[in-house]
Amino acid sequence: MWIPILRSLSHKYEDYIIGPHKLWDILLETTNSNTSATTLAQLQYLAKMTFKGVHKGAKSRAIASGASGSGMQIVISGEDLHQITAWRSEKSQENNDGATGEDGQLRKHPLKPYLDYIGYLYQRTEPLSEQERFEIGYRDFLQAPLQPLMDNLEAQTYETFEKDTMKYDQYQKAVHAALLDRVPEDKASAIITVLMVVGAGRGPLVRASLQAARETGRNLRVYAVEKNPNAVVTLNSLIKLEGWEDVVTVVSGDMRQWAAPEKADILVSELLGSFGDNELSPECLDGAQRFLKEDGISIPSSYTSFIQPITASKLYNDVKSHKDITHFETAYVVKLHSVARLAPSQPVFTFIHPNFSPRRDNRRYKKLLFELPADTGSVLVHGFAGYFDATLYKDIHLGIEPSTATPNMFSWFSIFFPLRRPVYIPAGSALEAQFWRCTGATKVWYEWAVTGPSVSPIHNCGGRSYWV
C-alpha cells in the first residue's frame, strides 16, 4: 500500500523537527497487523537512510544533515511498486548506498532514487528572505495586540517597525503624490505646505515626508506630534543630526489635546493595527482632524478591515490551555502558518478620513455569510483571521489582506478572533458570523458570534475580557 512520495512540507524551516528514531516510530504508527514485510522494510530503510545511513555524495549529505535539523517531513503513501524482501540478507555486506549480494554484484536499493530526489529538492530550496527570517520565530505564536494609545512603545518595538522599508516607501509615494496635487508646479517655490505627522514615533514618517518634498521640489513646514517622551528624545536627536531644525517642529503631547498654531494641508499618521481600526486610529484621527484644513488631505484616507474563517487547531489548543473564558474572548496578533483558510476574506468595517460629519459614530456592525468552496468538505472553524487594507492616497495602498497584501512588509501580522467552541460546518453549508465594534466612554471593544449553521455565544460581551 506504499510508494514513497517525498517532499519538503512548506520549506526547509518547518516547525516540527524529528530525528531518525522518532521518524521510525511515526512510520510504524501508520501500519497495522496486515502490513506486509515488504512495506516494513521500505519504511525502515527510508528512515535509516534519510538520517544516518548516508554519508557519501553532496545531495545525500545535504539531506542527512538538513533533514534532521530543519524539520523536513517525509510522506509515504500509495500502492506497492517494489518487491524487496530478498534484497538484503545476513550474508550481505552493506555499502554506503546499496549492498553487495552473494553473487558479488552491487545492488542499489529500489528506493535510492527517491532518496536522491529528496536531496535534489533540498538543494533547490531558496534561502530565506529577510522577511521570512524575521517572521519564523512568530509563526502560530499568540501575542497581545499593541496598545500605543494606552502604553508607550519600547525602543525595540520602534526599531523593528523602522526596519520595514516597504511601509515607509509607500508613505513616501503617497506624500509625493499629495504634494504634486496640492501645489502646482509654477507655484512650487512660493508655497509652503504645512504637513503634520501625528504619532511621529522616532521619525521615519518625518524622514519619508521630507524625502518626498525633495523629490517634488515642494517646500514643507512639518509638525511632528508624539506623546511618548522616550521617543521624543530620539526624535529631537534625529532632527539635530539631520539639520532639520528650520523645517521640523517637535510637539511632545497627545494629538487629541494639542492646540495647533495653524491648520495643516496634509495630515500623516501611522496608527493602523492588524485589524485596521483596532489601535484606535478612528478615535485619534477624529480628534486630530480639527487642525486639518477643510480641503486638507489625510494619509491614510481610508482603511477597511477583513475577516476570514480558519481552521487552526494549534491556535485553538494554545488558547484552550489557559482554561478560562477571558482568553477565548481576546483578539490576538499572530503570524498565521499551520492554518487552513476556509473561504475568501470579506470586508467588515470601513473608516474614511477626514470625516467632518457633525454626527460621527465609530460604532460598527456587520453580518457576514461565507460560502465554503464545494470541494472543501466538512470542516471545523476554530476562529477568524482578521486583516486590513488601507488607501494611503488615491491608488497608493498598504495592507495585509491576502489577495492585495503589500509585498515584503512585516510591520503587521494577522489578528485572530478565537471561538470558545469549534463550529462544525457540514459539506455544502455556509457559515454566518456577526461582528460588532462597540464604543464606551473610556474603551473600545469587539464582539463576535457565529449564527449559522449553529449558534455560538456572543464573545466578549460588554468588553468584559478584551478592550482597547
Coordinates of C-alpha atoms in Angstrom, one line a residue, residues 30-391:
T30 CA 0.8 4.3 10.4
T31 CA 1.0 0.5 10.0
N32 CA -1.2 -2.3 11.3
S33 CA -1.1 -6.1 11.7
N34 CA -1.8 -6.6 8.0
T35 CA 1.2 -4.5 6.9
S36 CA 3.5 -6.6 4.7
A37 CA 7.1 -7.3 5.4
T38 CA 7.9 -5.5 2.2
T39 CA 6.3 -2.4 3.5
L40 CA 8.1 -2.5 6.8
A41 CA 11.4 -3.0 5.0
Q42 CA 10.7 0.0 2.9
L43 CA 9.8 2.2 5.8
Q44 CA 12.8 1.1 7.9
Y45 CA 15.2 1.6 5.1
L46 CA 13.9 5.0 4.3
A47 CA 14.1 6.2 8.0
K48 CA 17.6 4.9 8.4
M49 CA 19.0 6.1 5.1
T50 CA 17.4 9.5 5.4
F51 CA 19.0 10.3 8.8
K52 CA 22.1 8.2 9.4
G53 CA 22.9 5.7 6.7
V54 CA 24.0 8.1 4.0
H55 CA 27.5 9.6 4.1
K56 CA 28.6 10.0 0.5
G57 CA 27.6 12.4 -2.2
A58 CA 26.7 16.1 -1.9
K59 CA 23.0 15.5 -2.2
S60 CA 22.9 12.8 0.4
R61 CA 25.0 14.8 2.9
A62 CA 22.6 17.7 2.4
I63 CA 19.6 15.7 3.2
A64 CA 21.2 13.7 6.0
S65 CA 22.3 16.9 7.8
G66 CA 19.5 19.2 6.7
A67 CA 16.5 17.0 7.3
S68 CA 17.4 16.3 11.0
G69 CA 18.0 20.0 11.7
S70 CA 15.3 21.7 9.6
G71 CA 12.2 19.7 10.1
M72 CA 11.8 18.2 6.7
Q73 CA 9.0 15.6 6.7
I74 CA 8.6 12.5 4.6
V75 CA 5.1 11.4 3.4
I76 CA 4.7 7.8 2.2
S77 CA 1.5 6.6 0.5
G78 CA 0.2 4.7 -2.4
E79 CA 0.5 1.2 -3.8
D80 CA 3.4 -1.2 -3.6
L81 CA 5.7 -0.9 -6.6
H82 CA 8.8 -2.7 -5.2
Q83 CA 9.3 -6.2 -4.1
I84 CA 12.5 -6.1 -1.9
T85 CA 12.0 -8.8 0.7
A86 CA 15.0 -10.7 -0.6
W87 CA 17.1 -7.7 -1.2
R88 CA 19.2 -7.9 2.0
S89 CA 20.3 -10.9 3.9
E90 CA 22.5 -11.7 6.9
K91 CA 25.4 -12.6 4.5
S92 CA 25.1 -9.3 2.6
Q93 CA 27.8 -6.7 3.1
E94 CA 26.4 -3.2 3.5
N95 CA 27.7 -0.5 1.3
N96 CA 27.0 3.2 1.8
D97 CA 24.1 3.4 -0.6
G98 CA 23.5 -0.3 -1.5
A99 CA 24.5 -3.8 -0.7
T100 CA 26.7 -6.5 -2.3
G101 CA 24.9 -9.8 -2.8
E102 CA 26.3 -13.3 -2.8
D103 CA 27.0 -13.0 -6.5
G104 CA 29.3 -10.1 -5.9
Q105 CA 27.2 -7.6 -7.8
L106 CA 26.5 -4.2 -6.2
R107 CA 22.8 -3.7 -5.8
K108 CA 21.1 -0.4 -5.5
H109 CA 18.1 -0.2 -3.1
P110 CA 14.9 0.3 -5.2
L111 CA 14.1 3.4 -3.1
K112 CA 17.5 5.0 -3.6
P113 CA 16.3 7.3 -6.5
Y114 CA 13.7 8.7 -4.2
L115 CA 16.2 9.5 -1.6
D116 CA 18.4 11.2 -4.2
Y117 CA 15.4 13.2 -5.2
I118 CA 14.9 14.5 -1.7
G119 CA 18.5 15.7 -1.8
Y120 CA 17.8 17.4 -5.1
L121 CA 14.7 19.2 -3.7
Y122 CA 16.7 20.2 -0.7
Q123 CA 19.4 21.7 -2.8
R124 CA 16.9 23.7 -4.8
T125 CA 15.4 25.3 -1.7
E126 CA 15.8 29.1 -1.9
P127 CA 17.5 30.9 1.0
L128 CA 15.1 32.6 3.4
S129 CA 14.3 36.2 2.7
E130 CA 14.8 38.9 5.3
Q131 CA 11.0 38.9 5.9
E132 CA 10.9 35.1 6.4
R133 CA 13.9 35.2 8.8
F134 CA 12.1 37.9 10.8
E135 CA 8.8 36.0 10.9
I136 CA 9.9 32.5 11.5
G137 CA 10.0 32.8 15.3
Y138 CA 6.5 34.2 15.4
R139 CA 4.7 31.5 13.5
D140 CA 1.5 30.5 15.2
F141 CA 2.6 32.3 18.4
L142 CA -0.2 34.2 20.1
Q143 CA 0.6 37.8 21.1
A144 CA -1.4 40.5 22.7
P145 CA -2.0 43.4 20.3
L146 CA -0.1 46.6 20.9
Q147 CA -2.0 49.5 22.5
P148 CA 0.2 52.5 21.7
L149 CA -2.5 54.9 22.8
M150 CA -2.6 53.3 26.3
D151 CA 1.0 52.3 26.6
N152 CA 4.3 53.8 25.4
L153 CA 6.1 51.6 23.0
E154 CA 9.5 50.3 23.8
A155 CA 12.6 51.2 21.8
Q156 CA 12.9 47.7 20.4
T157 CA 9.4 47.9 19.0
Y158 CA 10.2 51.1 17.2
E159 CA 13.4 49.6 15.9
T160 CA 11.5 46.7 14.5
F161 CA 9.0 48.8 12.7
E162 CA 11.6 51.1 11.3
K163 CA 13.2 48.2 9.5
D164 CA 10.1 47.8 7.4
T165 CA 11.3 49.9 4.5
M166 CA 8.4 48.9 2.2
K167 CA 5.9 50.6 4.5
Y168 CA 7.7 53.9 4.5
D169 CA 8.3 53.7 0.8
Q170 CA 4.5 53.5 0.3
Y171 CA 4.0 56.5 2.7
Q172 CA 6.7 58.4 0.8
K173 CA 4.9 57.7 -2.5
A174 CA 1.6 58.9 -1.0
V175 CA 3.1 62.2 0.3
H176 CA 4.9 62.7 -3.1
A177 CA 1.6 62.4 -5.0
A178 CA -0.3 64.6 -2.5
L179 CA 2.3 67.4 -2.8
L180 CA 2.1 67.3 -6.6
D181 CA -1.7 67.6 -6.4
R182 CA -1.6 70.2 -3.7
V183 CA 0.9 72.6 -5.1
P184 CA 1.1 73.5 -8.9
E185 CA 4.5 73.4 -10.5
D186 CA 4.5 77.1 -11.2
K187 CA 3.9 77.9 -7.5
A188 CA 6.2 75.3 -6.0
S189 CA 8.8 77.8 -4.8
A190 CA 6.3 80.3 -3.4
I191 CA 4.0 78.0 -1.4
I192 CA 4.9 76.3 1.9
T193 CA 2.8 73.2 2.6
V194 CA 2.0 72.5 6.3
L195 CA 2.3 68.8 7.0
M196 CA 1.6 67.3 10.4
V197 CA 2.8 63.9 11.4
V198 CA 0.6 62.7 14.3
G199 CA 2.1 59.8 16.1
A200 CA 5.6 60.6 14.8
G201 CA 7.4 57.9 16.8
R202 CA 11.2 58.2 16.3
G203 CA 10.9 60.0 13.0
P204 CA 10.6 57.6 10.0
L205 CA 7.4 59.3 8.7
V206 CA 9.1 62.7 9.1
R207 CA 12.0 61.4 7.0
A208 CA 9.7 59.9 4.3
S209 CA 7.8 63.2 4.1
L210 CA 10.9 65.3 3.7
Q211 CA 12.3 63.0 1.1
A212 CA 9.0 63.3 -0.9
A213 CA 9.3 67.1 -0.6
R214 CA 12.9 67.0 -2.0
E215 CA 11.8 64.8 -4.9
T216 CA 8.9 67.1 -5.9
G217 CA 10.7 70.4 -5.2
R218 CA 8.0 71.5 -2.8
N219 CA 8.5 73.4 0.5
L220 CA 7.4 71.9 3.7
R221 CA 6.8 73.0 7.3
V222 CA 6.5 69.9 9.4
Y223 CA 5.0 69.4 12.9
A224 CA 5.9 66.1 14.5
V225 CA 3.4 65.2 17.3
E226 CA 4.4 62.4 19.6
K227 CA 3.1 61.6 23.1
N228 CA 5.8 59.0 24.1
P229 CA 8.5 61.1 25.9
N230 CA 11.2 58.5 25.2
A231 CA 10.5 58.6 21.5
V232 CA 10.5 62.4 21.6
V233 CA 14.1 62.3 22.9
T234 CA 15.2 60.2 20.0
L235 CA 13.2 62.3 17.6
N236 CA 14.8 65.6 18.8
S237 CA 18.3 64.0 18.4
L238 CA 17.4 62.9 14.8
I239 CA 16.3 66.4 13.8
K240 CA 19.5 67.9 15.2
L241 CA 21.6 65.3 13.5
E242 CA 20.0 65.8 10.1
G243 CA 19.8 69.6 10.4
W244 CA 16.1 69.8 10.1
E245 CA 15.6 72.4 12.9
D246 CA 14.4 75.1 10.5
V247 CA 11.8 72.7 8.9
V248 CA 10.5 70.4 11.7
T249 CA 8.9 71.3 15.0
V250 CA 8.6 68.6 17.6
V251 CA 5.5 68.6 19.7
S252 CA 5.6 66.4 22.8
G253 CA 2.0 65.7 23.7
D254 CA -1.3 63.9 22.8
M255 CA -2.6 64.8 19.4
R256 CA -6.2 64.9 20.8
Q257 CA -5.3 67.8 23.2
W258 CA -2.7 69.7 21.2
A259 CA -3.7 73.3 20.2
A260 CA -2.1 73.7 16.8
P261 CA -0.8 77.1 15.8
E262 CA -2.0 76.7 12.3
K263 CA -4.0 74.3 10.2
A264 CA -2.4 71.5 8.1
D265 CA -2.6 70.9 4.4
I266 CA -1.6 67.2 4.9
L267 CA -2.1 65.1 8.0
V268 CA 0.1 61.9 8.0
S269 CA -0.5 59.2 10.6
E270 CA 0.7 55.6 11.3
L271 CA -1.9 54.4 13.7
L272 CA -3.2 51.3 11.9
G273 CA -3.4 47.9 13.7
S274 CA -3.6 44.4 12.3
F275 CA -7.4 44.9 12.0
G276 CA -7.1 48.4 10.8
D277 CA -9.0 50.3 13.5
N278 CA -8.0 48.1 16.5
E279 CA -5.4 50.6 17.7
L280 CA -8.0 53.4 17.8
S281 CA -7.0 55.1 14.6
P282 CA -10.5 56.5 14.1
E283 CA -10.7 58.0 17.6
C284 CA -7.2 59.5 17.3
L285 CA -7.8 61.0 13.9
D286 CA -11.2 62.3 14.8
G287 CA -9.5 64.3 17.5
A288 CA -6.6 65.4 15.3
Q289 CA -8.6 66.5 12.2
R290 CA -9.7 69.7 13.9
F291 CA -6.4 71.2 12.8
L292 CA -6.7 70.0 9.2
K293 CA -8.0 72.4 6.6
E294 CA -11.4 71.7 5.1
D295 CA -9.8 70.8 1.8
G296 CA -6.9 69.1 3.6
I297 CA -5.6 65.6 2.8
S298 CA -5.4 62.7 5.3
I299 CA -2.8 60.0 4.7
P300 CA -4.3 57.3 5.0
S301 CA -7.6 58.4 3.6
S302 CA -9.4 55.2 4.4
Y303 CA -9.0 51.7 5.7
T304 CA -11.1 48.6 5.8
S305 CA -10.9 45.5 8.0
F306 CA -11.4 42.0 6.6
I307 CA -12.5 38.7 8.2
Q308 CA -11.9 35.1 7.1
P309 CA -12.9 31.8 8.8
I310 CA -10.0 29.5 9.5
T311 CA -9.2 26.0 10.9
A312 CA -6.4 26.5 13.4
S313 CA -6.2 23.6 15.8
K314 CA -2.8 24.7 17.3
L315 CA -4.0 28.2 18.0
Y316 CA -7.2 26.9 19.5
N317 CA -5.4 24.5 21.8
D318 CA -3.0 27.2 22.9
V319 CA -6.0 29.4 23.9
K320 CA -7.7 26.5 25.5
S321 CA -4.7 25.7 27.6
H322 CA -5.4 28.8 29.7
K323 CA -8.6 27.2 30.9
D324 CA -10.6 30.4 31.2
I325 CA -13.2 32.3 29.2
T326 CA -11.1 35.5 29.1
H327 CA -8.5 34.1 26.6
F328 CA -11.3 32.9 24.3
E329 CA -12.7 36.4 24.2
T330 CA -9.4 38.1 23.4
A331 CA -8.1 39.0 20.0
Y332 CA -4.5 38.0 19.3
V333 CA -1.9 39.1 16.8
V334 CA -0.3 36.1 15.2
K335 CA 1.8 35.1 12.2
L336 CA -0.6 32.5 10.7
H337 CA 1.2 29.4 9.5
S338 CA -0.4 26.0 10.3
V339 CA -3.9 27.0 9.4
A340 CA -6.5 26.3 6.7
R341 CA -8.2 29.4 5.2
L342 CA -11.7 28.2 4.5
A343 CA -13.2 30.9 2.4
P344 CA -12.1 34.2 0.8
S345 CA -11.9 37.1 3.3
Q346 CA -14.8 39.7 3.3
P347 CA -14.8 43.4 4.3
V348 CA -16.1 44.3 7.7
F349 CA -15.6 47.9 8.9
T350 CA -14.5 50.9 6.9
F351 CA -13.4 54.3 8.1
I352 CA -12.8 57.4 6.0
H353 CA -10.7 60.4 6.9
P354 CA -11.2 63.3 7.2
N355 CA -14.7 62.8 8.5
F356 CA -16.3 66.2 9.1
S357 CA -19.7 64.9 9.8
P358 CA -21.3 66.5 12.9
R359 CA -22.6 63.1 13.9
R360 CA -19.5 61.0 13.9
D361 CA -20.1 57.5 15.2
N362 CA -17.3 54.9 15.3
R363 CA -19.6 52.0 16.3
R364 CA -20.0 49.4 13.6
Y365 CA -21.9 46.2 12.9
K366 CA -21.6 43.6 10.1
K367 CA -23.2 40.3 9.3
L368 CA -21.1 38.1 7.0
L369 CA -22.0 34.9 5.1
F370 CA -19.1 32.8 4.0
E371 CA -19.8 30.3 1.2
L372 CA -17.2 27.5 1.5
P373 CA -15.9 26.0 -1.8
A374 CA -17.8 22.9 -3.0
D375 CA -14.7 20.7 -2.7
T376 CA -13.8 21.7 0.8
G377 CA -15.9 19.1 2.5
S378 CA -16.9 19.3 6.2
V379 CA -14.7 21.5 8.4
L380 CA -14.2 22.7 11.9
V381 CA -13.9 26.5 12.3
H382 CA -11.7 27.5 15.3
G383 CA -11.9 31.2 14.8
F384 CA -11.5 34.1 12.4
A385 CA -8.4 35.7 10.9
G386 CA -8.5 39.4 10.5
Y387 CA -6.6 41.7 8.1
F388 CA -6.8 45.3 6.8
D389 CA -6.3 47.2 3.6
A390 CA -5.6 51.0 3.7
T391 CA -5.8 53.6 0.9

